[in-house]
PDB file of C-alpha atoms in Angstrom:
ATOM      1  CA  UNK A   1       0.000   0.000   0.000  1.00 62.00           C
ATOM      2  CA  UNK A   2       2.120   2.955  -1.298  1.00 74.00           C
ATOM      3  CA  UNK A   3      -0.605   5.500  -0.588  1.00 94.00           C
ATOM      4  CA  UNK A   4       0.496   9.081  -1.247  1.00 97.00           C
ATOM      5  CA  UNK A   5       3.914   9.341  -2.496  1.00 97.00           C
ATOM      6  CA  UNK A   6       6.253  12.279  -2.752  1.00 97.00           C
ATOM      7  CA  UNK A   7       9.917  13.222  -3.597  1.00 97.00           C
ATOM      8  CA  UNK A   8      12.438  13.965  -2.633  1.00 97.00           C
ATOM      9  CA  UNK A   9      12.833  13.371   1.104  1.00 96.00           C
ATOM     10  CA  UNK A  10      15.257  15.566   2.288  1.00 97.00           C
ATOM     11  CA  UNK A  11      16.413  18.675   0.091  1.00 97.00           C
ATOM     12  CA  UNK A  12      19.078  21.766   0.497  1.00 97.00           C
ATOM     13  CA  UNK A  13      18.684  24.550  -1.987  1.00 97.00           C
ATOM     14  CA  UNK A  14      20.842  27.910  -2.456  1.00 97.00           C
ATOM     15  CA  UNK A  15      19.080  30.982  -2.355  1.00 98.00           C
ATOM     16  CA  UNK A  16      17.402  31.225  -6.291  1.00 97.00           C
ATOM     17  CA  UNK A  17      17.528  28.116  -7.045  1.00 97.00           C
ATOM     18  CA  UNK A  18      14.537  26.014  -8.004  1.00 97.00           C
ATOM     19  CA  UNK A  19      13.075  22.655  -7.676  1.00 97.00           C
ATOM     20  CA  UNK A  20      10.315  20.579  -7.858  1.00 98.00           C
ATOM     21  CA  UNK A  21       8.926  18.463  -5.527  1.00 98.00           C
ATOM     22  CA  UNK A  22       7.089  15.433  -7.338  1.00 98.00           C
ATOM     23  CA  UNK A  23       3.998  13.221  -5.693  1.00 98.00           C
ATOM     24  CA  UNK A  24       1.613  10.570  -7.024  1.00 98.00           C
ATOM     25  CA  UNK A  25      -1.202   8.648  -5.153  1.00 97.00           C
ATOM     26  CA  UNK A  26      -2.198   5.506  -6.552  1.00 96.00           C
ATOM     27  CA  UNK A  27      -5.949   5.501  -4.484  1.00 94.00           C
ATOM     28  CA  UNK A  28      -7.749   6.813  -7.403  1.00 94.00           C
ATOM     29  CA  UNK A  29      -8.391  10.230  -5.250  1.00 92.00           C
ATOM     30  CA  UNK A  30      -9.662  12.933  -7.038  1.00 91.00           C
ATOM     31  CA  UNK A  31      -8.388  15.989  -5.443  1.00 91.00           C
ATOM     32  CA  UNK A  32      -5.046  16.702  -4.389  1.00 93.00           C
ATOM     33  CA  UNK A  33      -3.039  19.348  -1.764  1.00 94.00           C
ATOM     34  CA  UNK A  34       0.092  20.761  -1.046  1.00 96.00           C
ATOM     35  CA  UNK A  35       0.566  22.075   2.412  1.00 95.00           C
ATOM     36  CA  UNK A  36       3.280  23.112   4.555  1.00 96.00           C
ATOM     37  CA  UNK A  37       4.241  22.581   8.205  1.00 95.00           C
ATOM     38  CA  UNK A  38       6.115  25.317  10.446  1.00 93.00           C
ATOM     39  CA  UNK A  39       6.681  25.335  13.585  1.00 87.00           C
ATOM     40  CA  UNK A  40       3.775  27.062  15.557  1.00 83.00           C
ATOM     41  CA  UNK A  41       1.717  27.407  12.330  1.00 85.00           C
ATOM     42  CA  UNK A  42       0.120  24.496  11.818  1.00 89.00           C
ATOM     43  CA  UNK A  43      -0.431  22.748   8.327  1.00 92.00           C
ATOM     44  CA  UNK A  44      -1.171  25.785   5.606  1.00 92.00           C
ATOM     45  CA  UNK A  45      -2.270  24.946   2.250  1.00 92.00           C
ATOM     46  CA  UNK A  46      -0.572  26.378  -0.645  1.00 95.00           C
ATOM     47  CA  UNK A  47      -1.936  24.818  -3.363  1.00 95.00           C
ATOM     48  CA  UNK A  48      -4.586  22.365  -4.545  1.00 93.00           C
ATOM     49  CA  UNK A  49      -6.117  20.341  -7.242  1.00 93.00           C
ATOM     50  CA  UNK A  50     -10.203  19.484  -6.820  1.00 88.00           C
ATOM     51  CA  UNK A  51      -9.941  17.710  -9.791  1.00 87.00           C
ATOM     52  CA  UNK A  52      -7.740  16.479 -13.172  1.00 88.00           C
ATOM     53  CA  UNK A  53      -6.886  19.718 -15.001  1.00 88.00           C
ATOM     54  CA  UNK A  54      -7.936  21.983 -12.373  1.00 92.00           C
ATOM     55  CA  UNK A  55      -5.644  23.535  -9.915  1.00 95.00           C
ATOM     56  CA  UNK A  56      -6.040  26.943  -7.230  1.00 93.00           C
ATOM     57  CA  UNK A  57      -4.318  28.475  -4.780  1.00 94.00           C
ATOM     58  CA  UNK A  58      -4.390  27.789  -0.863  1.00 91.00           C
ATOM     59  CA  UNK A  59      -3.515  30.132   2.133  1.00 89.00           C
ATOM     60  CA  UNK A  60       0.219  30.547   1.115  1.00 94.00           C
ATOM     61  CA  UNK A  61       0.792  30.405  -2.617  1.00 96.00           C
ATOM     62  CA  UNK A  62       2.959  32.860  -3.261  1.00 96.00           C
ATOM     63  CA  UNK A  63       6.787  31.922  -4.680  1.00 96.00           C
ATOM     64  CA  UNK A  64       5.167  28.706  -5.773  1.00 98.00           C
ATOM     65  CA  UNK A  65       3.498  26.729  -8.786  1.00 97.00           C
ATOM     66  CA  UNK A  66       1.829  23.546  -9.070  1.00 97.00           C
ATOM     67  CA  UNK A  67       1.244  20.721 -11.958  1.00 97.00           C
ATOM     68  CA  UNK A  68      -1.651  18.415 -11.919  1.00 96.00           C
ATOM     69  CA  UNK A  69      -0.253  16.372 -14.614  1.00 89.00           C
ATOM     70  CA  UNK A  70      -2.570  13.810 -14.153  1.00 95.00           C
ATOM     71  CA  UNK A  71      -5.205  11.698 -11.494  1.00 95.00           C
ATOM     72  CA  UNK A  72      -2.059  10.665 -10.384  1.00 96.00           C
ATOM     73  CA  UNK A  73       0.431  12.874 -10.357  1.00 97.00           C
ATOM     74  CA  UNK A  74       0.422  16.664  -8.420  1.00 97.00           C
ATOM     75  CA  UNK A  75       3.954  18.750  -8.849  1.00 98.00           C
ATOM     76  CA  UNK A  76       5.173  22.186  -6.490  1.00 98.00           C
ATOM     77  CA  UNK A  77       7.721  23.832  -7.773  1.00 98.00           C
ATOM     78  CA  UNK A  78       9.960  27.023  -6.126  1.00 97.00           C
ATOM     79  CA  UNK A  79      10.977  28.968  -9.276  1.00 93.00           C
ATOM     80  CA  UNK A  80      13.421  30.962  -6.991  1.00 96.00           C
ATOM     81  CA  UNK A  81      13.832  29.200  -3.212  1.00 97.00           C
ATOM     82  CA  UNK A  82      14.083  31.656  -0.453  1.00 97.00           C
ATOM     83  CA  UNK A  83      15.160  30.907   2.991  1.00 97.00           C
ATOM     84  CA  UNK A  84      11.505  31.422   4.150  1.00 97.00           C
ATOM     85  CA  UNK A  85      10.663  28.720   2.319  1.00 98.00           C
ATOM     86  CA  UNK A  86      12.870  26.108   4.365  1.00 97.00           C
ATOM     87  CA  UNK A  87       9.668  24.052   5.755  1.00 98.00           C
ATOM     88  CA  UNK A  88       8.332  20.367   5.707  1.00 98.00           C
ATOM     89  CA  UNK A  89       6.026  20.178   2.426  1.00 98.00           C
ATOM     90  CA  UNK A  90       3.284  17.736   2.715  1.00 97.00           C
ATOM     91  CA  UNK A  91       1.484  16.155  -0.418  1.00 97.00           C
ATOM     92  CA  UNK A  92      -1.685  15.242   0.095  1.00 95.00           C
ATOM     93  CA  UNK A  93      -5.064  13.428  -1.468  1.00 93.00           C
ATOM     94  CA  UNK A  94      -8.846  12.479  -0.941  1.00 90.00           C
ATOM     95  CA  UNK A  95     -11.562  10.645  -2.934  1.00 86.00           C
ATOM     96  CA  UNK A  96     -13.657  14.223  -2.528  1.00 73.00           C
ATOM     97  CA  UNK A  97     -13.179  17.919  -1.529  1.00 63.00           C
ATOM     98  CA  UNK A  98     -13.538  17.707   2.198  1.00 60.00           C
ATOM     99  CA  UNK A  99     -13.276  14.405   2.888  1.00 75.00           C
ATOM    100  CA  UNK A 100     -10.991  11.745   4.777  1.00 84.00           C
ATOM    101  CA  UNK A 101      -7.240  13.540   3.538  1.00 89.00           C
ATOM    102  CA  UNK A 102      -4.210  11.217   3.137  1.00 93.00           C
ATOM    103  CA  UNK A 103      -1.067  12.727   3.782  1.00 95.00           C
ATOM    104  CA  UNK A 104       2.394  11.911   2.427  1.00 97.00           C
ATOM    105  CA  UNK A 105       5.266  11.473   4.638  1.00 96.00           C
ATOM    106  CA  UNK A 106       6.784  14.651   3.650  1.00 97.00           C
ATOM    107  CA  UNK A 107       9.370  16.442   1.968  1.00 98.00           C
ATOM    108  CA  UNK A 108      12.532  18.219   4.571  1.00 97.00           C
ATOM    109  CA  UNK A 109      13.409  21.220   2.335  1.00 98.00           C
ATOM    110  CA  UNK A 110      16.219  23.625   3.482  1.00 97.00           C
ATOM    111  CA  UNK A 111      16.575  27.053   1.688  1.00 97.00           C
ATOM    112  CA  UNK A 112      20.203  28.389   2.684  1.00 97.00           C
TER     113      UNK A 112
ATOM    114  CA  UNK B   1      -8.634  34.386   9.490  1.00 49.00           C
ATOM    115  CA  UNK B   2      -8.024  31.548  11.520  1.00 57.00           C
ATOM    116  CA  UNK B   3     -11.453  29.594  11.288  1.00 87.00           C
ATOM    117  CA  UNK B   4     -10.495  26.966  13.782  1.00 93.00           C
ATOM    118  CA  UNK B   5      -9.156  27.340  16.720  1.00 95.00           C
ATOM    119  CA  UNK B   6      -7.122  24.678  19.121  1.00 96.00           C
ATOM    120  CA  UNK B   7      -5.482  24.614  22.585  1.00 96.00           C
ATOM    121  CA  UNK B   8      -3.351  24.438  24.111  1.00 97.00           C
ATOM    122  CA  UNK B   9      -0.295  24.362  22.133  1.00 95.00           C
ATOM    123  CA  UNK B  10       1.602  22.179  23.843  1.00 96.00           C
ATOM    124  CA  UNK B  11       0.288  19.608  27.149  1.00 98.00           C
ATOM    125  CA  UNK B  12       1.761  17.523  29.106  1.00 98.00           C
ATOM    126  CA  UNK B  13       0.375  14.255  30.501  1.00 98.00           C
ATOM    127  CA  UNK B  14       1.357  11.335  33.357  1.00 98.00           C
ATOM    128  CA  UNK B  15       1.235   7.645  31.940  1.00 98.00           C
ATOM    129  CA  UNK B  16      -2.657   6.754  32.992  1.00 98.00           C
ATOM    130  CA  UNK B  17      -4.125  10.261  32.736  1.00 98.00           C
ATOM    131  CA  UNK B  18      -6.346  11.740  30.590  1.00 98.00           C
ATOM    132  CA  UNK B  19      -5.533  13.978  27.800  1.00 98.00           C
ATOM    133  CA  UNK B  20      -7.742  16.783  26.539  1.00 98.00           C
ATOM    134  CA  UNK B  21      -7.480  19.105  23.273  1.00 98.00           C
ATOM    135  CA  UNK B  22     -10.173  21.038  22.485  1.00 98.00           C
ATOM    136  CA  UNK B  23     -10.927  23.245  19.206  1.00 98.00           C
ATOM    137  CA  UNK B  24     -13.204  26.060  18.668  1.00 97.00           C
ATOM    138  CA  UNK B  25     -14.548  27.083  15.134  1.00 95.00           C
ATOM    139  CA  UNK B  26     -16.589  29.821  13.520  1.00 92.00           C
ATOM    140  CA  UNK B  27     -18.229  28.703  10.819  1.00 89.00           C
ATOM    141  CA  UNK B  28     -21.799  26.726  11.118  1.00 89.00           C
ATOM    142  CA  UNK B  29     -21.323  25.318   7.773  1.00 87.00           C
ATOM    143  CA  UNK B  30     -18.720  22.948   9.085  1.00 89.00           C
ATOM    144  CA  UNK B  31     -20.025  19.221   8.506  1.00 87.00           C
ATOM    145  CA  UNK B  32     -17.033  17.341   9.244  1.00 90.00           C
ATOM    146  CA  UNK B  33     -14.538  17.283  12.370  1.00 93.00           C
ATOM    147  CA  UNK B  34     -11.663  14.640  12.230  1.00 93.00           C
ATOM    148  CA  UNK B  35      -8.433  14.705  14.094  1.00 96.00           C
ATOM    149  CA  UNK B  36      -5.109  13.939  12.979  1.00 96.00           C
ATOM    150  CA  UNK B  37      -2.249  12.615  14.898  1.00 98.00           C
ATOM    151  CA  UNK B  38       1.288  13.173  13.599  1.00 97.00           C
ATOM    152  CA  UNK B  39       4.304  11.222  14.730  1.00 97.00           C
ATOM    153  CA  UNK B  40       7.831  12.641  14.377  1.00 93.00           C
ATOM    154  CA  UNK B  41       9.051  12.047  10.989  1.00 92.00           C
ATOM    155  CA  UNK B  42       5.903  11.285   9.625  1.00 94.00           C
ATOM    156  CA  UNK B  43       2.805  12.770   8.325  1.00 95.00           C
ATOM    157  CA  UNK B  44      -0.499  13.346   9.854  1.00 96.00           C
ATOM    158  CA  UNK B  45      -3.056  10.443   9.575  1.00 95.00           C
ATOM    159  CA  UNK B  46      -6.474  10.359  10.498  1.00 94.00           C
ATOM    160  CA  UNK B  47      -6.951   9.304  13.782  1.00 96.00           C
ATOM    161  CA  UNK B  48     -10.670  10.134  14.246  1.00 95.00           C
ATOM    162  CA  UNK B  49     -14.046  11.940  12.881  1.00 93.00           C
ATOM    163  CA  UNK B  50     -17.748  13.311  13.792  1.00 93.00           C
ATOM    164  CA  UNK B  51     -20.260  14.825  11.850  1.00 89.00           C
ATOM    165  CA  UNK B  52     -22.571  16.941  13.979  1.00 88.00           C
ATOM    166  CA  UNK B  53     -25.833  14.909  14.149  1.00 89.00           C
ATOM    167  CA  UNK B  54     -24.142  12.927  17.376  1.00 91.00           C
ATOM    168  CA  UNK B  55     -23.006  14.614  20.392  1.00 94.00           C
ATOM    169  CA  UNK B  56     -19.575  11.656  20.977  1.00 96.00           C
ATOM    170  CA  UNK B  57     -17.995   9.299  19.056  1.00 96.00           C
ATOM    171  CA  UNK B  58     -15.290   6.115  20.673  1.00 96.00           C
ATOM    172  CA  UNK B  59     -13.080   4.321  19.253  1.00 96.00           C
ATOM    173  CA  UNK B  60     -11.088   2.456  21.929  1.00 97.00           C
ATOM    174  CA  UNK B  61      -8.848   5.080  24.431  1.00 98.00           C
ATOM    175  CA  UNK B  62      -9.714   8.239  22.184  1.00 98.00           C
ATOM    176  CA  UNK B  63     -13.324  10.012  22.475  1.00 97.00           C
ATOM    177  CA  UNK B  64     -14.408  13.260  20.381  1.00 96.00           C
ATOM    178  CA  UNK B  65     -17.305  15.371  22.160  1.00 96.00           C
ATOM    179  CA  UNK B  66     -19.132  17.874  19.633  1.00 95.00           C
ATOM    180  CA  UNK B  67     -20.902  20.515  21.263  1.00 95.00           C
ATOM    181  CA  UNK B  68     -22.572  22.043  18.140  1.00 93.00           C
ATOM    182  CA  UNK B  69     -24.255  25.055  20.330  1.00 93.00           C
ATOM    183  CA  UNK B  70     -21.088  26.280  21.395  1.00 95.00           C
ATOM    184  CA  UNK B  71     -19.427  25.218  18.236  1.00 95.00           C
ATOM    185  CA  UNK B  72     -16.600  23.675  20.199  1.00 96.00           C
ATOM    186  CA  UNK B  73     -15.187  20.335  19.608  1.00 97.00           C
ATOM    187  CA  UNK B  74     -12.175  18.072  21.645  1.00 98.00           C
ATOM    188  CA  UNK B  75     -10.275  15.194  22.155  1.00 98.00           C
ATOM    189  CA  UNK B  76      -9.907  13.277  24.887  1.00 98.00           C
ATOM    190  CA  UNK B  77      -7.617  10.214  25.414  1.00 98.00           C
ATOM    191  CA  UNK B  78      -8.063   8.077  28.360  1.00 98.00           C
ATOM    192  CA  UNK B  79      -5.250   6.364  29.817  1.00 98.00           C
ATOM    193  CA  UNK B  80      -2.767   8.224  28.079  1.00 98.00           C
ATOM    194  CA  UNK B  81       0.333   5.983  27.375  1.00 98.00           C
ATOM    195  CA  UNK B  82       3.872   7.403  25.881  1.00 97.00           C
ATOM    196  CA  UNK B  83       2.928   6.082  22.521  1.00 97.00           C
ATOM    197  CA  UNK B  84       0.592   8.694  22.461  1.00 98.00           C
ATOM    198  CA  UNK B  85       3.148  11.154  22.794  1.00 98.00           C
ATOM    199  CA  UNK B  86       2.468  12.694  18.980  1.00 97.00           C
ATOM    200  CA  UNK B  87       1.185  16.269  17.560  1.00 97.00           C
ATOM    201  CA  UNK B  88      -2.901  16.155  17.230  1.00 98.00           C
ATOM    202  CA  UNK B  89      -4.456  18.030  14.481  1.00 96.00           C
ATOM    203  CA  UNK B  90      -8.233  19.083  14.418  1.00 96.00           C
ATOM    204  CA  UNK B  91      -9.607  20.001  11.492  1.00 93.00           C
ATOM    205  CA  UNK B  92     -13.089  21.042   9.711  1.00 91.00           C
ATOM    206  CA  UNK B  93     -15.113  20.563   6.636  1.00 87.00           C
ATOM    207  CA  UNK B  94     -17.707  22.422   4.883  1.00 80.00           C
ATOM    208  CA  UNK B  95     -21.004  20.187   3.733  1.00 63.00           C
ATOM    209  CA  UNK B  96     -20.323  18.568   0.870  1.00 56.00           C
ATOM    210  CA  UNK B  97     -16.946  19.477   0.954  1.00 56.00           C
ATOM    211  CA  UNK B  98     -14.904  22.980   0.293  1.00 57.00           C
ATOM    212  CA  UNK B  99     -12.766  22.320  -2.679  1.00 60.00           C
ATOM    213  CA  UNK B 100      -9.740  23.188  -0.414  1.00 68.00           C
ATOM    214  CA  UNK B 101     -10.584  20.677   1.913  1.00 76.00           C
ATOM    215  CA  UNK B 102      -9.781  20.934   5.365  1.00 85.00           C
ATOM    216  CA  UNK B 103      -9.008  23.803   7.594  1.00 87.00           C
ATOM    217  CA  UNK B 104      -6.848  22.835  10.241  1.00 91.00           C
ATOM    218  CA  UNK B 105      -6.422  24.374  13.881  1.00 93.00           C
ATOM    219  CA  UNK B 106      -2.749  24.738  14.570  1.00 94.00           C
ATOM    220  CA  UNK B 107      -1.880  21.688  16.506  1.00 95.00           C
ATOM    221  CA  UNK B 108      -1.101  20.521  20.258  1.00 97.00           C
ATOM    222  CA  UNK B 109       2.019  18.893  20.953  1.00 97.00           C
ATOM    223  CA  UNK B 110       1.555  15.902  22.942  1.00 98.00           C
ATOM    224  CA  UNK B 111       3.858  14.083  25.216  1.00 98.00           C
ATOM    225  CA  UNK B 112       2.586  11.438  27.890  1.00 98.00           C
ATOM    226  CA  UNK B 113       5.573  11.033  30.735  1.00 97.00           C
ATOM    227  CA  UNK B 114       6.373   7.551  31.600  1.00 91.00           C
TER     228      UNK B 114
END
């Protein structure tokens, strides 16, 4: 049971560099999330996907795009990393908007 | 606009007490309430849920009590052992689900001393 999938694990980026963070869920979920986790902040969404081909932005979208490339398959990149974006990235799906959300085990992404 | 709200931030329990976490929210058009728990390392995973037409729900040591009225919501985990010891999410769902999913409170930091 691979569940919600998403690469790399562990990441250290430069100052403008960019990157892109790759997940895939094989449940058949229709709607996929990005969030991220800071200390004291809880889980924040930046991004999300209802369905295939449709994609809008969370709480905290800014520096960051997103690919729903397929059912599968839901992509965040950083075009330009900044330090404020060193955080734990969570990918995330469900079979409906609002429903039961499977999380990832998350992505360790250092901005120095 | 923070539309749910959880305390404390942090708690500390003895092996064999009870744990509380409670969460407040705003918006009456919340139909779902699970909570999360999220070991170190790992990500959160659904622990628990109510919808509002029942006042408690049990599964084994953890119990969530809905008090639609005063739109408040907790957790409470009887004989709290250290594998407990996790971060607990709350969270909240529109009807027929917001297309953003869940709004999470912020989280409580859990540890149960041995």
């Amino acid at each position: 049971n691979a569940g919600v999938t998403q690469t790399p694990k562990f990441q250290v980026l430069k100052t403008g560099q960019s990157m892109t963070l790759q997940c895939a869920q094989d449940m058949n979920h229709n709607s996929m999330y990005w969030y991220r986790q800071d200390p004291g902040m809880g889980l924040r969404l930046i991004y999300y996907s209802a369905s295939e081909g449709t994609t809008d932005k969370g709480e905290v979208p800014n520096g960051y795009n997103v690919s729903r490339l397929n059912k599968r398959e839901f992509s965040l990149r950083l075009e330009s990393a900044a330090p404020s974006q060193t955080s734990v990235y969570f990918c995330a799906s469900s079979a409906l908007s609002g429903n039961t959300i499977y999380f990832g085990e998350g992505s360790w992404l250092t901005v120095v | 606009q923070q539309q749910v709200k959880q305390s404390p931030q942090s708690l500390i329990v003895q092996k064999g007490g009870i744990s509380i976490i409670n969460c407040a929210y705003e918006n009456t058009a919340f139909d779902y309430f699970p909570w999360y728990q999220q070991f170190p390392g790992k990500g959160p995973a659904l622990l628990i849920a109510i919808r509002p037409d029942v006042s408690e729900k049990k599964e084994g040591r953890f119990t969530i009590s809905f008090n639609k009225s005063a739109k408040q919501f907790s957790l409470h985990i009887m004989d709290s052992q250290p594998g407990d010891s996790a971060t607990y999410f709350c969270a909240a769902s529109m009807k027929g689900g917001g297309a953003d999913g869940l709004t999470f409170g912020k989280g409580t930091h859990l540890i149960i001393q041995p």
